[in-house]
Coordinates of C-alpha atoms and ligand atoms in Angstrom, one line a residue:
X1 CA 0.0 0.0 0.0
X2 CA 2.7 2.6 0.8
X3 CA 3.9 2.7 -2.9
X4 CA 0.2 4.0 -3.1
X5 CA 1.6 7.4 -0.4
X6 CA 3.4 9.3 -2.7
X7 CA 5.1 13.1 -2.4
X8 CA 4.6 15.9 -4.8
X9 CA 6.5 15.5 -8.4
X10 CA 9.9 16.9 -7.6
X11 CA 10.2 16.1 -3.8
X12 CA 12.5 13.2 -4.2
X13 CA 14.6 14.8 -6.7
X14 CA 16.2 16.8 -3.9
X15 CA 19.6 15.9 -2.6
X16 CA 19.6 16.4 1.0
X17 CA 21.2 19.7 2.2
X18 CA 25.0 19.0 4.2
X19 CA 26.2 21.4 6.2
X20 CA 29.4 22.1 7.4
X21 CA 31.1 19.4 9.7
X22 CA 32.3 20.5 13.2
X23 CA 34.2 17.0 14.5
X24 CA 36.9 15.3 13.6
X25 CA 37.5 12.0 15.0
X26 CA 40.2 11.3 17.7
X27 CA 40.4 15.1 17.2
X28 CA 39.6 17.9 19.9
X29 CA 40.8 21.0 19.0
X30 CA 39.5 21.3 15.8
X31 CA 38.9 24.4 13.8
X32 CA 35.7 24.7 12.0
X33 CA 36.0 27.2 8.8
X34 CA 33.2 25.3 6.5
X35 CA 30.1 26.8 7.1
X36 CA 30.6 30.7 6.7
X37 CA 30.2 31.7 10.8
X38 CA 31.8 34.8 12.5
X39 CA 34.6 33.5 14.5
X40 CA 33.9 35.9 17.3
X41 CA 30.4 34.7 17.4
X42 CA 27.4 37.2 18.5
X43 CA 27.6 40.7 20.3
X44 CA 27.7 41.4 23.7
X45 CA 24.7 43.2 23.2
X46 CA 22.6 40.2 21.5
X47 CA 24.1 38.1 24.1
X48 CA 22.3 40.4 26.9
X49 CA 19.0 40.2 24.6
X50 CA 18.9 36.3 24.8
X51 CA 19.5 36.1 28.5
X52 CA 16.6 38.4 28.9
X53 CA 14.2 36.7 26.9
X54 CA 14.1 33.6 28.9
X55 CA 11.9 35.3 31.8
X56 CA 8.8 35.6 28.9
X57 CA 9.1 32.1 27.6
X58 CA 5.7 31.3 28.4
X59 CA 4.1 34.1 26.0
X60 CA 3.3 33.8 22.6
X61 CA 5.6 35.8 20.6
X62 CA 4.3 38.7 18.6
X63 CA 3.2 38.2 15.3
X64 CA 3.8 40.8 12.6
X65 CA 7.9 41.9 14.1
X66 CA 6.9 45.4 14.2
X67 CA 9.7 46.2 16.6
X68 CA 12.3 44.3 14.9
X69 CA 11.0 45.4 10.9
X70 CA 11.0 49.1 12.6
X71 CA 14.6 48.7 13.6
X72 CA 15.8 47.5 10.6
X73 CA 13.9 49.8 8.6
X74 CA 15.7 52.9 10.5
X75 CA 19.3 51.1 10.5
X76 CA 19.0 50.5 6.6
X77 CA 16.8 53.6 6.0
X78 CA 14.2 51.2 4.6
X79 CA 10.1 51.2 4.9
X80 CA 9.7 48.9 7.4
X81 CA 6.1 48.0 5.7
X82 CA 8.4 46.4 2.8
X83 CA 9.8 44.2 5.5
X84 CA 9.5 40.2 6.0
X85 CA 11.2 38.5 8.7
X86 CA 11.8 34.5 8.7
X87 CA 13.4 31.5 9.9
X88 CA 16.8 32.4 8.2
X89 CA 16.9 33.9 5.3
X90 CA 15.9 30.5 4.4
X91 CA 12.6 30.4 5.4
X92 CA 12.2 33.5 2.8
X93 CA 13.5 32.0 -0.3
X94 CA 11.2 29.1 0.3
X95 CA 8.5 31.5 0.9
X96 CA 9.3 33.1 -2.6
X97 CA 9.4 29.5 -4.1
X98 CA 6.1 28.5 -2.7
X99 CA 4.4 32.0 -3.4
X100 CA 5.5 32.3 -6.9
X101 CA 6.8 28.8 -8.9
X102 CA 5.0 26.0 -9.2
X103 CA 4.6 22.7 -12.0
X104 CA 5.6 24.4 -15.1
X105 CA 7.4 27.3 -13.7
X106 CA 10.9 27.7 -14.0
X107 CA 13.5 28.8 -11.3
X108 CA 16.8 30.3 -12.6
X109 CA 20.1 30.5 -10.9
X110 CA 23.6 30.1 -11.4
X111 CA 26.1 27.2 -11.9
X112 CA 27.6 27.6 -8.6
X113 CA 24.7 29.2 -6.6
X114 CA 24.2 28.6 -3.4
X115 CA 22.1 25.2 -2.9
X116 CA 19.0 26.4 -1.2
X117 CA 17.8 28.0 -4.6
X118 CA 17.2 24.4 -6.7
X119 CA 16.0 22.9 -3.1
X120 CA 12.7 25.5 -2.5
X121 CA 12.7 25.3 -6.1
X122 CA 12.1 21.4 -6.2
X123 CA 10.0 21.3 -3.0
X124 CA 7.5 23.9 -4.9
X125 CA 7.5 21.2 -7.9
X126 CA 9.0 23.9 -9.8
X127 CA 11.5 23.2 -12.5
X128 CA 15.0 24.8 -11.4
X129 CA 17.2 26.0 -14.1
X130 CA 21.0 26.4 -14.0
X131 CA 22.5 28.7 -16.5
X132 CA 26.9 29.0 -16.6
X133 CA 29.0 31.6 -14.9
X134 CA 31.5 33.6 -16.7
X135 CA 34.7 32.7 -14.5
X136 CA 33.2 31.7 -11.2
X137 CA 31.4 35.2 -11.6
X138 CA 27.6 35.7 -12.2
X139 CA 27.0 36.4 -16.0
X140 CA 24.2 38.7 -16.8
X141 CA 24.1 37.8 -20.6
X142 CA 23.9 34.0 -19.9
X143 CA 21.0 35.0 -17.0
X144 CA 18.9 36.5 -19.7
X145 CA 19.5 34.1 -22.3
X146 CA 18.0 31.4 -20.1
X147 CA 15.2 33.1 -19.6
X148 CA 12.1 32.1 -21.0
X149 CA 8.3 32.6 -21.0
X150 CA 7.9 30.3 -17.9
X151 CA 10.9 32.1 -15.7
X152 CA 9.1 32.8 -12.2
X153 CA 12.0 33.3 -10.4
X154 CA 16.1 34.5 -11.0
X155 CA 17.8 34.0 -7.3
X156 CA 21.7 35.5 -7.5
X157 CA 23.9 35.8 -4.5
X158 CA 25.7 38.9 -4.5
X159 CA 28.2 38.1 -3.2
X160 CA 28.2 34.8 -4.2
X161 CA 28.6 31.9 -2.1
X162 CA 31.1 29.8 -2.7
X163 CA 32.8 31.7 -5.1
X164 CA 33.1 34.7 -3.6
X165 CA 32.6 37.0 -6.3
X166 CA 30.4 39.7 -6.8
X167 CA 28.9 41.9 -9.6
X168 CA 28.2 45.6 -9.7
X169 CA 25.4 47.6 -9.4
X170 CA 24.8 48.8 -13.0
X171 CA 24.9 45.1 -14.1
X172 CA 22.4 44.3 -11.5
X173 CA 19.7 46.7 -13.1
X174 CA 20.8 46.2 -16.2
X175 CA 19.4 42.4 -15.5
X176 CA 16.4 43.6 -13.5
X177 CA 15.6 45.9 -16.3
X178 CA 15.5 43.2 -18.8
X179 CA 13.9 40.4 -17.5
X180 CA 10.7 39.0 -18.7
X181 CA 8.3 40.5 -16.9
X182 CA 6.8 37.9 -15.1
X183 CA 10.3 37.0 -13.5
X184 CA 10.7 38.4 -10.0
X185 CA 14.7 38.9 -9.4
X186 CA 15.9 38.2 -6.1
X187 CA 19.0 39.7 -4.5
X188 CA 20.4 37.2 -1.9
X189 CA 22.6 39.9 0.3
X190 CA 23.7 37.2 2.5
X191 CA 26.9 38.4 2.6
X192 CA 26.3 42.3 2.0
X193 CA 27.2 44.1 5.2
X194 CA 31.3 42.2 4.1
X195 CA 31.3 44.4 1.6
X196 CA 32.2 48.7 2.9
X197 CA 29.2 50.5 1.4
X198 CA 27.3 48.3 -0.3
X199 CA 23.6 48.5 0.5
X200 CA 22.9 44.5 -1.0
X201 CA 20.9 45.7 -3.6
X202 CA 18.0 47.9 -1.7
X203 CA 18.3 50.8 -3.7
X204 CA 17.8 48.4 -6.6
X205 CA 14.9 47.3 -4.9
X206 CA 14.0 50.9 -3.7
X207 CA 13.2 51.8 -7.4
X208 CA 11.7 48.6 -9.5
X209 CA 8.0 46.5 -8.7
X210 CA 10.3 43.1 -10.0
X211 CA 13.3 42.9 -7.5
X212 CA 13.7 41.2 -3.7
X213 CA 16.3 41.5 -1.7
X214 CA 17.0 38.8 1.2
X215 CA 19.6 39.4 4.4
X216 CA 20.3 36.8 7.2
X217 CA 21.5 37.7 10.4
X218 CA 23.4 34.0 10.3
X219 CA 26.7 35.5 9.1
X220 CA 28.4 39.1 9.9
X221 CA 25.7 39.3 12.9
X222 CA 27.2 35.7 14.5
X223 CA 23.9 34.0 15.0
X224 CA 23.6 31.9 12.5
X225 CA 22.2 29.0 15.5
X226 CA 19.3 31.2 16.1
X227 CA 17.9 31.6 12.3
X228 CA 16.8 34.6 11.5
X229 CA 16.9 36.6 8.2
X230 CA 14.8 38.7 6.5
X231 CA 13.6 40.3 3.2
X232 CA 12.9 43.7 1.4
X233 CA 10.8 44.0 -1.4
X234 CA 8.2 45.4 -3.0
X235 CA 4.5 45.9 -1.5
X236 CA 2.8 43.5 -3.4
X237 CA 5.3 40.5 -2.7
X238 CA 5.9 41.5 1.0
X239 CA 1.4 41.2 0.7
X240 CA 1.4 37.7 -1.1
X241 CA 4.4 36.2 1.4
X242 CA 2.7 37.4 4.4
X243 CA -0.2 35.3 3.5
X244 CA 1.8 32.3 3.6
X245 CA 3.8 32.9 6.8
X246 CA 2.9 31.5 9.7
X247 CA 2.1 33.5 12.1
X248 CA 4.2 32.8 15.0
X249 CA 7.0 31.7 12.8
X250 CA 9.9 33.8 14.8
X251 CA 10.0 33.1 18.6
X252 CA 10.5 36.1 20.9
X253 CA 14.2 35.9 21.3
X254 CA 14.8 35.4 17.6
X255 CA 12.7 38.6 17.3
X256 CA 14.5 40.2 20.5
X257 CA 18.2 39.1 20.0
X258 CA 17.9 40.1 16.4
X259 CA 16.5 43.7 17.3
X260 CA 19.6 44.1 19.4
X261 CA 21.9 42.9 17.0
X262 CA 20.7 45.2 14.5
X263 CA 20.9 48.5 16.4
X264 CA 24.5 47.2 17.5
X265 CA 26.6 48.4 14.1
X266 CA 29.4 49.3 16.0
X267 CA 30.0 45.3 16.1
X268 CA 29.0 45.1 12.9
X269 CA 31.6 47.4 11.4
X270 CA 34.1 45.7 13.4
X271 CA 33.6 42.2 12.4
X272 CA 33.4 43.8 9.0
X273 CA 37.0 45.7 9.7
X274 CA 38.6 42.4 10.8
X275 CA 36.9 39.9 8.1
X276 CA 38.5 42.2 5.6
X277 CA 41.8 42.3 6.8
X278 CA 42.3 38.7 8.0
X279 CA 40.9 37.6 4.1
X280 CA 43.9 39.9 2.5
X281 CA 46.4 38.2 4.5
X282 CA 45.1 34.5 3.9
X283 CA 44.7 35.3 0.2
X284 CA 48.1 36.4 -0.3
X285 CA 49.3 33.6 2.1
X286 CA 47.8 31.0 -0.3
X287 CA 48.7 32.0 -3.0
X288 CA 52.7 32.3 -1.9
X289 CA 51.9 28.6 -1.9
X290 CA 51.0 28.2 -5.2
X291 CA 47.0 28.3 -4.6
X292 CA 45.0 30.9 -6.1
X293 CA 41.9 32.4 -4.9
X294 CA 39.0 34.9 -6.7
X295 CA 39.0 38.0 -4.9
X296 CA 36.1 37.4 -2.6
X297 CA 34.0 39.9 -1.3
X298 CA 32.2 37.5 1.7
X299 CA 33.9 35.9 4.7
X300 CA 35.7 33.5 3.0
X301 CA 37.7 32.4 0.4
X302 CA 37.5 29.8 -2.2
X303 CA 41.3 28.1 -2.7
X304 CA 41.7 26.6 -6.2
X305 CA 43.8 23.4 -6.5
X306 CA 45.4 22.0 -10.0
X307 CA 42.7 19.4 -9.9
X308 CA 39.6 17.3 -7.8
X309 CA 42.7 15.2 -6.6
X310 CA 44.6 17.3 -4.9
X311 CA 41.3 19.1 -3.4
X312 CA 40.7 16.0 -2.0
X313 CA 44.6 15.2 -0.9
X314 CA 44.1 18.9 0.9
X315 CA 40.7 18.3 2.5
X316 CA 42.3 15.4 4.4
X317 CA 45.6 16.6 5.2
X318 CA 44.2 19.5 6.7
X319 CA 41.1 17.4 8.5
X320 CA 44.3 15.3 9.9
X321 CA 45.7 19.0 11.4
X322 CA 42.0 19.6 12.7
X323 CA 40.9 21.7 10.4
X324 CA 37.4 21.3 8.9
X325 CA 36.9 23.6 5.4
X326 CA 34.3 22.6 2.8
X327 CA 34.9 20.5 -0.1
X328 CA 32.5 22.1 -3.0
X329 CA 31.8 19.6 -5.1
X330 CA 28.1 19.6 -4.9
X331 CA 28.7 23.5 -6.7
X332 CA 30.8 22.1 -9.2
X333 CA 33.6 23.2 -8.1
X334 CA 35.6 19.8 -7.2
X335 CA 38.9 21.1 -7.4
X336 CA 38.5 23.9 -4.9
X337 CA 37.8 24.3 -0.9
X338 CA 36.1 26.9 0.3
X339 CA 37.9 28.3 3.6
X340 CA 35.8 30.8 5.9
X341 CA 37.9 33.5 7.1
X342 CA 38.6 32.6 10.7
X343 CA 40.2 34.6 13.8
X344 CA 43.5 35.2 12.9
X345 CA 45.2 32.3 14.9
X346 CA 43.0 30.2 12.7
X347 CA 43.8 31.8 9.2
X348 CA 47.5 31.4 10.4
X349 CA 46.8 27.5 11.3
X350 CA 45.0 26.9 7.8
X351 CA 47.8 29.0 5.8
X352 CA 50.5 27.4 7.5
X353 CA 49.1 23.9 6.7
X354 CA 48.4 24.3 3.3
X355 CA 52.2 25.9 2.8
X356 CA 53.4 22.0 4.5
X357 CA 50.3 19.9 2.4
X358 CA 51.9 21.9 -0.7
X359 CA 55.7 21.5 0.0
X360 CA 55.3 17.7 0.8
X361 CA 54.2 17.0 -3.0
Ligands
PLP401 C1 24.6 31.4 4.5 C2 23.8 31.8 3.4 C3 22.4 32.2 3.5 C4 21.9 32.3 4.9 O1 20.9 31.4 5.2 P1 20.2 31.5 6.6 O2 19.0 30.7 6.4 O3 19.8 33.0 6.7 O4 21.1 31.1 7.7 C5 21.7 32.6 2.4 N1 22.2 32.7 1.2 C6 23.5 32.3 1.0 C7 24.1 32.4 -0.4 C8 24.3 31.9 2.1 O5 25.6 31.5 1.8

């Protein structure tokens, strides 16, 4: 009978999600640089949030994040009514998937974009679509080429994880501006506050009905354990993914921890500050070893080996040294690792090993 209990067309087409590892066997003092996290972890500020929250545990959270949408709307000098908050930034790309791509419709993103975009994709029973990069960076050109009537959706990371790379602002609306216009483009600014300046695509946002922008507080914020990101876009999109939200879908001290993270940019530009410093120095200590890097815009860096082989022979001489990194094969990029920019003992442990990996061969 239970061949009879079948999914949705799609569902078991999706490979299952892996993050990054954080043990090594017969190993203790490992260092984790695979999955992206600030290396000096939340703010002393959030910290204080989440200690406070455990005295309300017993109430229902709030439902619509007025006080955290209001706070992010003054910090970015966006309307706070063009706000969604989720589960990660996650929970919003699957929002967009559900709201907006179904049987029939096609989901576009890039050869190496991030994973979660053909996942939401799939689950929706949506057909995803993977058009090249130029390089390791996102090519506008291809994009629109592989466009087509039934293009829903174009997801682009910017920067992009895991390569790194990012692509400027007048190629952005150059993109938005000629899509097909039932193709809503979304901005994934995952890794936007890395980059001095950059607004992750809001102004972009600010001035078009057909563009999204997402943000996570997983990454430069250090809380990527309490899941919480959040999307700006326009009215009509924020109204549709509203309806689909549940309503108690952030718990009080997501809401409260992230308000205080938010207001705290102090930290923010600090992590920023050291994240850009420590990523020069392990760049250029890589590549005095003979491995070459993209310049990457995010909080890591994505080490390119001759071939999948020696990726491989890396991965587990460094795993040996107790270092995890991630192997990034799944983005089609076998022959590289992607190494998160660590504290700076930790970029001087993972430099330091690849310089005795590379001299042993
Ligand atoms: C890490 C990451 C996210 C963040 O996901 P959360 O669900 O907010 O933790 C989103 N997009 C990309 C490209 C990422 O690398």
């Amino acid at each position: 009978m239970s061949d009879m209990i079948r999914p949705q067309p799609g569902i078991l087409d999706i490979a299952l999600y892996e993050g990054g590892q954080s043990h090594v066997d017969g190993v203790a003092d490992v260092v984790k640089l695979s999955s992206n996290e600030n290396p000096f972890g939340p703010g002393d500020r959030a910290i204080e949030a989440f200690r406070r929250t455990a005295h309300t545990l017993h109430r229902y959270p709030n439902t619509d994040h007025g006080s955290l949408r209001r706070a992010i709307g003054e910090v970015h000098g966006l309307d706070p009514d063009r706000i969604i908050c989720g589960v990660g930034s996650d929970e919003i790309i699957t929002f967009l998937c559900q709201a907006y791509a179904g049987p029939g419709d096609e989901v576009l993103f890039t050869e190496h974009g991030f994973l979660m975009y053909r996942i939401s994709a799939l689950a929706a029973g949506a057909t995803p679509v993977e058009v090249s990069e130029s390089e390791r960076v996102t090519d506008v050109d291809a994009i629109l080429a592989g466009c087509s009537e039934r293009t829903r959706l174009v997801f682009i990371a910017n920067p992009n994880n895991p390569t790194g790379t990012m692509i400027g602002g007048n190629e952005i609306a150059r993109l938005a501006d000629a899509l097909p216009p039932q193709a809503l483009l979304v901005l994934d600014g995952a890794y936007a506050e890395y980059v001095e300046g950059y607004d992750g695509g809001a102004s972009v946002v600010g001035s078009r009905s057909n563009v999204f922008m997402t943000r996570t507080f997983s990454k430069i914020y250090g809380l990527g354990g309490l899941r919480i990101g959040w999307g700006y876009g326009p009215r009509h999109v924020i109204d549709v993914l509203n309806r689909i939200r549940g309503p108690f879908n952030l718990s009080t001290t997501q809401l409260e921890v992230a308000e205080a993270a938010v207001r705290d940019q102090d930290y923010v530009a600090k992590c920023r500050a050291e994240n850009a410093r420590l990523r020069i120095w392990l760049a250029e200590a890589l590549a005095e070893h003979g491995v070459p890097c993209d310049i990457s815009m995010a909080n890591f860096v994505l080490a390119r080996f001759h071939d999948a082989g020696e990726a491989e022979a890396c991965d587990a001489f460094l795993r040996s040294n107790g270092i995890i990194v991630r192997r990034v094969g799944s983005y089609k990029l076998p022959h590289c690792l992607r190494i998160t920019v660590g504290d700076e003992a930790s970029c001087r442990r993972v430099a330091h090993c690849i310089g005795q990996f590379k001299g042993r061969r």
